[in-house]
Coordinates of C-alpha atoms in Angstrom, one line a residue:
Chain A
M1 CA -2.9 -2.3 24.3
S2 CA -2.3 1.4 24.3
I3 CA -2.9 3.9 21.6
L4 CA -1.2 7.2 20.9
V5 CA -3.3 9.7 19.0
L6 CA -1.6 12.7 17.4
A7 CA -3.9 15.7 18.0
D8 CA -4.8 17.9 15.1
L9 CA -4.2 21.6 15.6
H10 CA -5.7 24.6 13.7
E11 CA -4.0 27.9 14.4
G12 CA -2.7 26.5 17.7
Q13 CA -6.1 25.3 18.9
L14 CA -7.4 21.7 19.1
A15 CA -9.1 20.9 15.8
G16 CA -12.4 19.0 15.6
A17 CA -10.9 16.1 13.7
T18 CA -9.2 14.8 16.9
A19 CA -12.5 13.9 18.5
H20 CA -13.3 11.6 15.5
V21 CA -9.9 9.9 15.8
I22 CA -10.6 9.2 19.5
T23 CA -13.7 7.4 18.5
A24 CA -11.7 5.2 16.1
A25 CA -9.2 4.6 18.9
K26 CA -12.1 3.5 21.2
A27 CA -13.2 1.0 18.6
I28 CA -9.7 -0.6 18.7
G29 CA -9.8 -0.6 22.5
G30 CA -7.1 0.1 25.1
D31 CA -5.7 3.2 26.9
I32 CA -5.8 6.3 24.7
D33 CA -3.1 8.9 25.1
V34 CA -3.2 12.1 23.1
L35 CA 0.0 13.8 22.0
V36 CA -0.3 17.6 21.5
A37 CA 2.8 18.8 19.8
G38 CA 3.5 22.4 18.7
D39 CA 4.5 25.8 19.9
S40 CA 2.4 27.3 22.7
V41 CA -0.3 24.6 22.7
H42 CA -1.4 24.6 26.3
A43 CA -5.0 25.5 25.5
A44 CA -5.2 22.7 22.9
A45 CA -3.8 20.2 25.6
E46 CA -6.6 21.3 28.0
A47 CA -9.2 20.9 25.4
A48 CA -7.9 17.4 24.6
A49 CA -7.9 16.5 28.3
K50 CA -11.7 17.1 28.3
L51 CA -12.5 14.6 25.6
D52 CA -14.2 11.4 26.8
G53 CA -12.1 8.3 26.7
V54 CA -8.7 10.0 26.9
S55 CA -6.4 8.5 29.6
N56 CA -3.4 10.9 29.4
V57 CA -2.5 14.0 27.4
R58 CA 1.2 14.4 26.5
V59 CA 2.4 17.8 25.6
A60 CA 5.5 18.5 23.5
D61 CA 5.6 22.3 23.6
N62 CA 8.6 23.6 21.8
A63 CA 9.4 25.9 18.9
V64 CA 10.9 23.0 16.9
Y65 CA 7.4 21.6 16.6
A66 CA 5.8 24.8 15.4
H67 CA 3.8 24.3 12.2
Q68 CA 4.2 20.5 12.8
L69 CA 6.9 20.0 10.1
A70 CA 7.3 16.4 9.1
E71 CA 10.9 15.9 10.1
P72 CA 10.7 16.9 13.8
M73 CA 7.2 15.6 14.3
S74 CA 8.1 12.1 13.0
A75 CA 11.3 12.0 15.1
L76 CA 9.2 12.9 18.1
L77 CA 6.6 10.3 17.5
A78 CA 9.3 7.7 16.8
A79 CA 10.8 8.5 20.2
L80 CA 7.5 8.0 21.9
A81 CA 6.0 5.1 19.9
D82 CA 7.7 2.2 21.6
G83 CA 5.2 2.0 24.4
Y84 CA 2.3 1.8 22.1
S85 CA 0.5 -0.8 19.9
H86 CA -1.1 1.8 17.6
V87 CA -0.3 5.4 16.6
L88 CA -3.3 7.2 15.0
A89 CA -3.8 10.6 13.4
S90 CA -6.5 12.0 11.3
A91 CA -6.1 11.8 7.5
S92 CA -5.6 15.6 7.4
T93 CA -2.7 17.0 5.4
T94 CA -0.6 16.9 8.6
G95 CA -1.5 13.3 9.4
K96 CA -0.7 12.3 5.8
N97 CA 2.5 14.2 5.9
V98 CA 3.9 12.9 9.2
L99 CA 2.6 9.3 9.8
P100 CA 4.1 7.6 6.7
R101 CA 7.5 9.1 7.7
L102 CA 7.0 7.7 11.3
A103 CA 6.1 4.3 9.9
A104 CA 9.2 4.1 7.8
L105 CA 11.4 5.2 10.7
K106 CA 9.9 2.2 12.6
D107 CA 10.1 -0.1 9.6
V108 CA 6.4 -0.8 9.6
S109 CA 3.7 -0.3 7.0
Q110 CA 1.1 2.4 7.3
L111 CA -2.6 2.1 6.8
S112 CA -4.2 5.2 5.2
D113 CA -7.6 6.7 5.6
I114 CA -9.4 3.9 7.5
I115 CA -13.2 4.1 7.6
A116 CA -14.0 1.2 9.9
V117 CA -12.3 -0.9 12.6
E118 CA -13.0 -4.6 12.4
S119 CA -10.6 -5.6 15.2
A120 CA -7.3 -4.3 16.6
D121 CA -5.4 -5.5 13.5
T122 CA -8.1 -5.4 10.8
F123 CA -9.5 -2.3 9.2
K124 CA -11.5 -1.2 6.2
R125 CA -10.3 1.5 3.8
P126 CA -11.4 2.8 0.5
I127 CA -9.3 2.3 -2.6
Y128 CA -9.7 3.4 -6.3
A129 CA -11.3 6.7 -5.4
G130 CA -13.7 5.0 -3.1
N131 CA -15.0 2.7 -5.8
A132 CA -13.9 -0.4 -3.7
I133 CA -13.5 -1.0 0.0
A134 CA -10.5 -3.1 1.0
T135 CA -10.4 -5.0 4.3
V136 CA -6.7 -5.2 5.3
K137 CA -5.0 -6.9 8.2
S138 CA -1.7 -5.7 9.6
D139 CA 0.7 -8.1 11.3
D140 CA 3.2 -5.3 12.2
T141 CA 3.9 -4.9 15.9
L142 CA 3.2 -1.2 15.7
K143 CA 0.2 -0.2 13.7
V144 CA 0.5 3.3 12.2
I145 CA -2.9 4.5 10.9
T146 CA -4.5 7.6 9.5
V147 CA -8.3 7.9 10.1
R148 CA -10.9 9.3 7.7
T149 CA -12.8 11.5 10.1
T150 CA -16.1 11.2 8.2
G151 CA -16.0 7.4 8.9
F152 CA -16.3 8.0 12.7
D153 CA -18.5 10.2 14.9
A154 CA -16.9 12.8 17.1
C155 CA -16.4 11.6 20.7
P156 CA -18.2 13.8 23.2
D157 CA -16.6 15.8 26.0
R158 CA -16.5 14.2 29.4
E159 CA -19.3 14.6 31.9
R160 CA -18.8 17.9 33.6
D161 CA -18.1 16.5 37.1
S162 CA -15.7 13.8 35.9
G163 CA -12.7 16.1 35.7
S164 CA -10.2 15.8 32.9
A165 CA -7.3 13.6 31.9
P166 CA -3.9 14.3 33.5
I167 CA -1.6 16.4 31.3
E168 CA 2.1 15.6 31.4
A169 CA 5.0 17.4 29.6
V170 CA 7.1 15.4 27.1
D171 CA 10.7 16.6 27.3
V172 CA 11.8 15.0 24.0
V173 CA 13.4 17.8 21.9
V174 CA 14.7 16.9 18.5
E175 CA 17.0 18.8 16.2
N176 CA 15.8 19.9 12.8
S177 CA 18.2 21.7 10.4
Q178 CA 16.7 20.2 7.2
S179 CA 13.4 22.1 6.9
C180 CA 12.1 25.4 8.0
F181 CA 8.8 27.2 7.8
V182 CA 8.7 30.2 5.5
K183 CA 5.1 31.4 5.3
E184 CA 1.5 30.4 5.3
E185 CA -1.5 31.8 3.4
L186 CA -4.6 30.6 5.1
A187 CA -8.0 31.2 3.5
Q188 CA -10.1 33.3 5.8
S189 CA -13.8 32.4 6.2
D190 CA -16.6 33.0 8.8
R191 CA -18.3 29.9 7.5
P192 CA -18.0 26.4 9.1
E193 CA -15.0 24.3 8.2
L194 CA -15.7 22.3 5.1
S195 CA -14.9 18.9 6.4
G196 CA -17.0 19.3 9.6
A197 CA -20.0 21.2 8.2
K198 CA -23.5 19.8 8.5
I199 CA -24.5 21.3 5.1
V200 CA -22.2 21.8 2.2
I201 CA -23.0 23.6 -1.0
S202 CA -20.5 23.2 -3.9
G203 CA -20.1 24.7 -7.3
G204 CA -18.5 23.3 -10.4
R205 CA -17.4 24.4 -13.8
G206 CA -21.1 25.2 -14.5
M207 CA -20.7 28.3 -12.3
G208 CA -19.0 29.9 -15.2
N209 CA -16.6 32.1 -13.3
G210 CA -15.3 33.0 -9.8
D211 CA -17.7 35.9 -9.3
N212 CA -20.7 33.6 -9.8
F213 CA -19.7 31.7 -6.7
K214 CA -21.2 34.7 -4.8
L215 CA -24.6 33.2 -5.8
L216 CA -23.8 30.5 -3.3
D217 CA -23.0 32.9 -0.5
G218 CA -26.5 33.9 0.4
I219 CA -27.7 30.3 0.4
A220 CA -24.7 29.2 2.5
D221 CA -25.4 32.0 5.0
K222 CA -29.1 31.1 5.4
L223 CA -28.3 27.4 5.9
G224 CA -25.1 27.8 7.9
A225 CA -23.4 25.8 5.2
A226 CA -19.8 25.6 4.1
I227 CA -18.9 26.2 0.4
G228 CA -17.0 23.7 -1.6
A229 CA -16.0 23.2 -5.2
S230 CA -15.2 20.6 -7.8
R231 CA -11.6 20.2 -9.1
A232 CA -12.8 21.7 -12.4
A233 CA -13.8 24.9 -10.6
V234 CA -10.5 25.0 -8.8
D235 CA -8.4 24.4 -11.9
A236 CA -10.3 27.0 -13.7
G237 CA -9.2 29.4 -11.0
F238 CA -12.8 30.2 -9.8
V239 CA -11.9 29.5 -6.1
P240 CA -8.9 28.5 -4.0
N241 CA -7.8 24.8 -3.9
D242 CA -8.6 24.3 -0.2
M243 CA -12.3 24.4 -1.2
Q244 CA -11.9 21.3 -3.4
V245 CA -14.0 18.3 -2.5
G246 CA -12.9 15.0 -4.0
Q247 CA -10.3 12.2 -4.1
T248 CA -7.5 14.6 -4.1
G249 CA -9.2 17.3 -2.0
K250 CA -11.3 17.1 1.1
I251 CA -13.6 14.2 1.9
V252 CA -16.9 15.4 3.3
A253 CA -20.0 13.6 4.6
P254 CA -22.5 16.2 5.7
D255 CA -26.2 15.8 6.3
L256 CA -27.0 17.7 3.1
Y257 CA -24.7 18.2 0.1
I258 CA -25.9 20.5 -2.7
A259 CA -23.9 20.1 -5.9
V260 CA -24.5 23.0 -8.3
G261 CA -23.1 22.8 -11.9
I262 CA -21.1 19.7 -11.1
S263 CA -21.2 16.9 -13.5
G264 CA -20.2 14.2 -11.0
A265 CA -16.8 12.8 -12.1
I266 CA -15.5 9.7 -10.2
Q267 CA -12.9 11.9 -8.5
H268 CA -15.6 14.3 -7.2
L269 CA -18.0 11.5 -6.0
A270 CA -15.1 10.0 -4.0
G271 CA -15.2 13.1 -1.8
M272 CA -18.9 13.4 -1.1
K273 CA -20.9 10.2 -1.9
D274 CA -21.2 9.3 1.8
S275 CA -23.3 12.5 2.4
K276 CA -26.7 11.7 4.0
V277 CA -28.7 13.6 1.4
I278 CA -27.4 14.7 -2.0
V279 CA -29.1 17.4 -4.1
A280 CA -28.0 18.1 -7.6
V281 CA -28.7 21.2 -9.6
N282 CA -27.6 20.8 -13.2
K283 CA -28.9 21.8 -16.6
D284 CA -27.7 18.5 -18.2
E285 CA -30.2 15.8 -17.2
E286 CA -27.7 13.1 -18.2
A287 CA -25.1 14.3 -15.8
P288 CA -23.7 11.4 -13.7
I289 CA -24.3 13.4 -10.5
F290 CA -28.0 12.6 -10.9
Q291 CA -27.3 8.9 -10.4
V292 CA -26.2 9.5 -6.8
A293 CA -28.5 12.4 -6.0
D294 CA -31.5 11.9 -3.8
Y295 CA -33.1 15.0 -5.3
G296 CA -32.2 16.3 -8.7
L297 CA -33.4 19.6 -10.2
V298 CA -32.7 20.0 -13.9
G299 CA -32.4 23.6 -14.9
D300 CA -30.4 26.8 -15.2
L301 CA -28.5 27.4 -12.0
F302 CA -28.5 31.1 -12.6
E303 CA -32.3 31.1 -12.2
I304 CA -32.5 28.4 -9.6
L305 CA -29.9 29.7 -7.1
P306 CA -31.5 33.2 -6.6
E307 CA -35.0 31.6 -6.3
L308 CA -33.6 29.1 -3.8
E309 CA -32.0 31.8 -1.8
S310 CA -35.2 33.9 -1.7
K311 CA -37.4 31.0 -0.6
L312 CA -35.2 29.5 2.2
Chain B
M1 CA 22.0 18.2 -10.4
K2 CA 20.4 15.0 -11.2
V3 CA 16.6 14.6 -10.6
L4 CA 15.1 11.2 -9.9
V5 CA 11.4 10.7 -10.7
A6 CA 9.4 7.7 -9.6
V7 CA 6.4 6.7 -11.7
K8 CA 3.6 4.1 -11.3
R9 CA 1.5 2.1 -13.8
V10 CA -2.1 2.2 -12.6
I11 CA -5.6 1.8 -14.1
D12 CA -6.6 4.7 -16.3
Y13 CA -8.3 7.4 -14.2
N14 CA -11.4 7.3 -16.4
V15 CA -12.1 3.6 -16.0
K16 CA -15.0 2.5 -13.9
I17 CA -13.4 -0.4 -11.9
R18 CA -15.0 -3.8 -11.2
V19 CA -14.5 -5.8 -8.1
K20 CA -13.7 -9.5 -8.8
A21 CA -16.5 -12.0 -8.1
D22 CA -14.4 -13.8 -5.4
H23 CA -13.7 -10.4 -3.7
S24 CA -10.0 -11.0 -3.8
D25 CA -9.2 -7.7 -5.5
V26 CA -10.1 -5.4 -8.3
D27 CA -10.3 -6.9 -11.8
L28 CA -7.5 -5.6 -13.9
T29 CA -7.7 -7.9 -16.9
N30 CA -8.2 -6.1 -20.2
V31 CA -8.4 -2.8 -18.5
K32 CA -6.8 0.3 -19.9
M33 CA -3.7 1.2 -17.9
A34 CA -1.8 4.5 -17.8
M35 CA 0.8 6.5 -15.9
N36 CA -0.6 7.6 -12.5
P37 CA -1.7 11.3 -13.1
F38 CA 0.3 12.6 -10.1
C39 CA 3.4 10.9 -11.6
E40 CA 2.9 12.6 -14.9
I41 CA 3.0 15.9 -13.0
A42 CA 6.3 14.7 -11.3
V43 CA 7.9 13.9 -14.7
E44 CA 6.7 17.3 -16.1
E45 CA 8.2 19.2 -13.2
A46 CA 11.6 17.4 -13.6
V47 CA 11.7 18.1 -17.3
R48 CA 10.9 21.7 -16.7
L49 CA 13.8 21.9 -14.2
K50 CA 16.0 20.5 -16.9
E51 CA 14.7 23.1 -19.4
K52 CA 15.5 25.8 -16.9
G53 CA 19.1 24.5 -16.6
V54 CA 18.5 23.5 -12.9
A55 CA 18.6 19.8 -13.6
T56 CA 21.3 18.2 -15.7
E57 CA 19.8 14.7 -16.0
V58 CA 16.4 13.2 -15.3
V59 CA 16.2 9.6 -14.3
V60 CA 12.9 7.9 -14.1
V61 CA 12.3 4.7 -12.1
T62 CA 9.4 2.3 -11.6
V63 CA 8.7 -0.8 -9.5
G64 CA 6.2 -3.2 -11.1
P65 CA 5.5 -5.8 -13.7
K66 CA 7.2 -6.0 -17.2
A67 CA 4.3 -4.0 -18.7
A68 CA 5.3 -1.0 -16.6
Q69 CA 8.1 -0.4 -19.1
E70 CA 5.4 1.3 -21.2
Q71 CA 5.1 4.0 -18.6
L72 CA 8.9 4.4 -18.4
R73 CA 8.9 4.8 -22.2
T74 CA 6.2 7.4 -21.9
A75 CA 8.3 9.3 -19.3
L76 CA 11.3 9.1 -21.7
A77 CA 9.2 10.5 -24.5
L78 CA 8.2 13.4 -22.2
G79 CA 11.9 14.3 -21.7
A80 CA 13.5 11.9 -19.1
D81 CA 17.0 10.8 -20.1
R82 CA 17.1 7.3 -18.9
A83 CA 15.0 4.8 -17.0
I84 CA 15.3 2.1 -14.4
H85 CA 12.8 -0.7 -14.1
I86 CA 12.7 -2.8 -10.9
E87 CA 10.7 -5.7 -12.1
T88 CA 8.4 -7.6 -9.8
D89 CA 5.0 -9.3 -10.2
E90 CA 4.3 -9.1 -6.5
R91 CA 2.0 -6.5 -5.0
A92 CA 4.5 -4.1 -3.7
E93 CA 3.3 -2.0 -0.8
S94 CA 4.5 1.6 -0.2
L95 CA 7.1 0.6 2.3
A96 CA 8.7 -2.0 -0.1
V97 CA 8.7 0.6 -3.0
A98 CA 10.2 3.2 -0.7
K99 CA 13.0 0.7 0.3
L100 CA 13.8 0.0 -3.3
L101 CA 13.7 3.7 -4.2
A102 CA 16.0 4.4 -1.2
K103 CA 18.6 2.0 -2.8
V104 CA 18.3 3.8 -6.1
V105 CA 18.8 7.1 -4.4
E106 CA 21.9 5.8 -2.7
E107 CA 23.2 4.6 -6.0
E108 CA 22.3 7.6 -8.2
Q109 CA 22.8 10.4 -5.6
P110 CA 20.1 12.7 -7.1
G111 CA 19.9 16.3 -5.9
L112 CA 16.1 16.1 -5.9
V113 CA 13.6 13.2 -6.0
V114 CA 10.1 13.9 -7.3
L115 CA 7.1 11.6 -6.8
G116 CA 3.4 11.9 -7.1
K117 CA 1.6 12.6 -3.8
Q118 CA -0.5 9.5 -4.2
A119 CA -1.4 6.7 -6.7
I120 CA -5.0 6.7 -7.7
D121 CA -5.4 2.9 -7.2
T122 CA -4.3 2.3 -3.6
D123 CA -4.8 6.0 -2.6
N124 CA -2.1 5.5 0.1
N125 CA -0.2 8.8 -0.1
Q126 CA 2.8 7.3 1.7
T127 CA 5.7 6.4 -0.6
G128 CA 7.4 9.9 -0.8
Q129 CA 7.2 10.4 2.9
M130 CA 8.6 6.9 3.6
L131 CA 11.4 7.4 1.1
A132 CA 12.3 10.7 2.8
A133 CA 12.5 8.8 6.2
L134 CA 14.6 6.0 4.8
T135 CA 17.1 8.3 3.1
G136 CA 17.1 10.7 6.0
L137 CA 16.2 13.6 3.6
P138 CA 13.7 16.4 4.2
Q139 CA 10.3 16.2 2.5
G140 CA 8.0 18.7 0.7
T141 CA 4.7 16.9 0.2
F142 CA 1.6 18.0 -1.8
A143 CA 3.7 20.6 -3.7
S144 CA 2.0 23.2 -5.9
E145 CA 5.2 25.2 -6.4
V146 CA 8.8 24.1 -6.4
A147 CA 11.6 26.7 -6.6
V148 CA 15.3 25.5 -6.4
D149 CA 17.5 28.2 -5.0
G150 CA 21.2 27.2 -4.6
D151 CA 21.5 24.5 -2.0
K152 CA 17.8 24.9 -0.9
V153 CA 14.4 24.3 -2.4
N154 CA 11.3 26.3 -1.5
V155 CA 8.2 24.2 -1.7
T156 CA 4.7 25.6 -1.5
R157 CA 2.4 23.0 -0.1
E158 CA -1.3 22.6 -0.3
I159 CA -2.5 22.2 3.3
D160 CA -6.0 21.9 4.7
G161 CA -6.4 25.6 5.5
G162 CA -4.7 27.0 2.4
L163 CA -1.0 27.1 1.4
Q164 CA 2.2 26.7 3.3
T165 CA 5.7 27.4 2.1
I166 CA 8.7 25.6 3.6
A167 CA 12.4 25.7 2.7
L168 CA 14.3 22.4 2.5
T169 CA 18.0 21.7 2.3
L170 CA 19.0 19.7 -0.8
P171 CA 19.0 16.9 -1.5
A172 CA 15.2 16.6 -0.8
I173 CA 12.1 14.6 -1.6
V174 CA 9.1 16.4 -3.2
T175 CA 5.7 15.0 -3.9
T176 CA 3.4 16.6 -6.4
D177 CA -0.1 18.0 -6.1
L178 CA -2.4 18.4 -9.1
R179 CA -1.8 22.1 -9.4
L180 CA 1.9 22.0 -9.7
N181 CA 1.8 22.0 -13.5
E182 CA 0.0 21.0 -16.6
P183 CA 1.8 17.9 -18.1
R184 CA 2.6 18.1 -21.8
Y185 CA 1.8 15.5 -24.4
A186 CA 4.5 13.4 -26.0
K187 CA 5.0 14.1 -29.7
L188 CA 5.5 11.3 -32.2
P189 CA 9.2 12.0 -32.9
D190 CA 9.8 12.0 -29.2
I191 CA 8.1 8.7 -28.7
M192 CA 10.3 7.2 -31.5
K193 CA 13.4 8.7 -29.9
A194 CA 12.4 7.3 -26.5
K195 CA 12.7 3.8 -27.8
K196 CA 16.4 4.3 -28.1
K197 CA 17.0 5.8 -24.6
P198 CA 18.6 3.5 -22.0
L199 CA 16.3 1.4 -19.8
D200 CA 18.0 -0.7 -17.1
V201 CA 16.1 -3.7 -15.8
K202 CA 16.7 -4.8 -12.2
N203 CA 14.9 -6.8 -9.7
P204 CA 14.3 -6.4 -6.0
A205 CA 16.9 -9.1 -5.2
D206 CA 19.6 -7.0 -6.9
Y207 CA 18.9 -4.4 -4.1
G208 CA 18.5 -7.0 -1.3
V209 CA 14.9 -5.8 -0.6
E210 CA 12.0 -8.1 0.4
V211 CA 8.8 -7.1 -1.4
A212 CA 6.5 -9.1 0.9
S213 CA 4.6 -7.0 3.3
K214 CA 3.1 -7.6 6.8
V215 CA -0.2 -6.1 5.5
S216 CA -2.5 -8.6 3.9
L217 CA -5.5 -7.8 1.7
L218 CA -8.3 -10.0 3.1
K219 CA -11.2 -8.8 1.0
V220 CA -12.2 -6.2 -1.6
E221 CA -15.9 -5.3 -2.0
S222 CA -18.0 -2.7 -3.8
P223 CA -19.1 0.2 -1.6
A224 CA -22.8 0.4 -0.6
E225 CA -24.8 1.5 -3.7
R226 CA -26.7 4.7 -3.3
K227 CA -30.2 4.1 -4.6
G228 CA -31.3 6.4 -7.4
G229 CA -33.3 9.4 -6.2
V230 CA -36.0 11.4 -7.7
K231 CA -36.1 14.5 -10.0
V232 CA -38.1 17.4 -8.7
A233 CA -39.8 19.9 -10.9
S234 CA -39.3 23.1 -9.0
V235 CA -37.4 24.9 -6.3
D236 CA -40.6 24.9 -4.1
E237 CA -40.8 21.1 -4.5
L238 CA -37.1 20.7 -3.6
I239 CA -37.4 22.8 -0.4
D240 CA -40.6 21.0 0.5
K241 CA -38.9 17.6 0.1
L242 CA -35.8 18.6 2.0
K243 CA -37.9 19.9 4.9
N244 CA -40.6 17.3 5.1
E245 CA -39.2 14.1 3.5
A246 CA -35.5 14.2 4.1
K247 CA -35.8 16.5 7.2
V248 CA -32.4 18.1 6.6
L249 CA -33.5 21.7 6.6

């Protein structure tokens, strides 16, 4: 068996998610090749070659793959897939965008968001906003899979003296006249990336307004935490949507998740209930979030947050 | 141009689901069902395009059991012009649904197809992308803004780091994110009128599509329960517990 992993890129660099997908690939077993596709991605390819367990890095460096648009990316993967038993990508917005398109081009099903590998053809994945776990078996010859990164640890880099995997260029260049990139507005932040952060502090509708999210800044800085939000806070316009944690936003599983002014709707719990320790701060002691919280503090967040910041 | 919208009947998003005792699936007997929230947003977007004069006709389609006609009637009450029901009691996976929708696209020749980005039951997030592949059309997934401009559509997409705008040549496939719009409610007179709108019933065999999938569902189980925690009385106690008991600070 051999597995092709599509590398995740963030602003041209290799993103942390890739190392988690490699771990899922190792659990399946077989040779693991990583495809790095984009425009000017040499540094990302070198970083991928250092990951433990990677056999080969294949690089498709061409302007047509810039921004990893679905049409050229799926055509590229379809051209390369024949030698592989599995194609894996993280369940990032890129993986979700590209892999189902690849699967349909190959006339196979796609398995989304797997959280465990039972065997080379059997996997576990959450359904119904994480309220049930399905075990599914695929009899397709090619398995196309997206991986929930919080379900697998990141694979380490190789030992320093064991070199790195060979890097080879892929000369498949596809045409794309159907879609083109116009612009990107990326949120700028010095804080750790939400999905990879060890500590996350999130605000909900209880924050009242966008300005009050500043109350979380000092605490996040002291803890080295990322800041998240519930859908209610995003819909109310308090914060941008890329901060949303939940079924339709990001899935996080940090060591510590602090939910402030969040009631704990099913859709929010789907995004954070695999966190190691959950703390809830809410003035409503009946709020459902307290049913999953390891530590709950009932009270006014406008008094609690400044006190917490000063005492950390 | 004609706009085609695909909708799905799913368990209502507020319902706390139960796993069947034999672990074969989730128990859907006597459970409130509704239109998938992302599909409601897709219908709303299509109706808005019609109100703006961009769309001339809105056709809504679903694949599912007979009862799914309720969701088609809802879409008609919200402003769709006619409906197509592809009736099957089999569990249709994304690929089979995409193949059926591809046949409908071939027949109807819409200028734009709008789907929800994912159904809240299977959480797959696949059908729109698969439909795009099968029809050879470009895709704008997770859309929070859709602007049709002549023979192109500009789609602003919600991506991990923020927002991305892409331009697609029409016809194209768009899947909706939650922030695309706020769906309207159907008014009683519109619900009455919807009963008279045309609804065609077909089945997968009419399109020559096999619904059976190569993916089998072996088991469905409840996730590991989190055990109830403790309430602390003060910030000091909280910090102490996090440092000394949970050891996460």
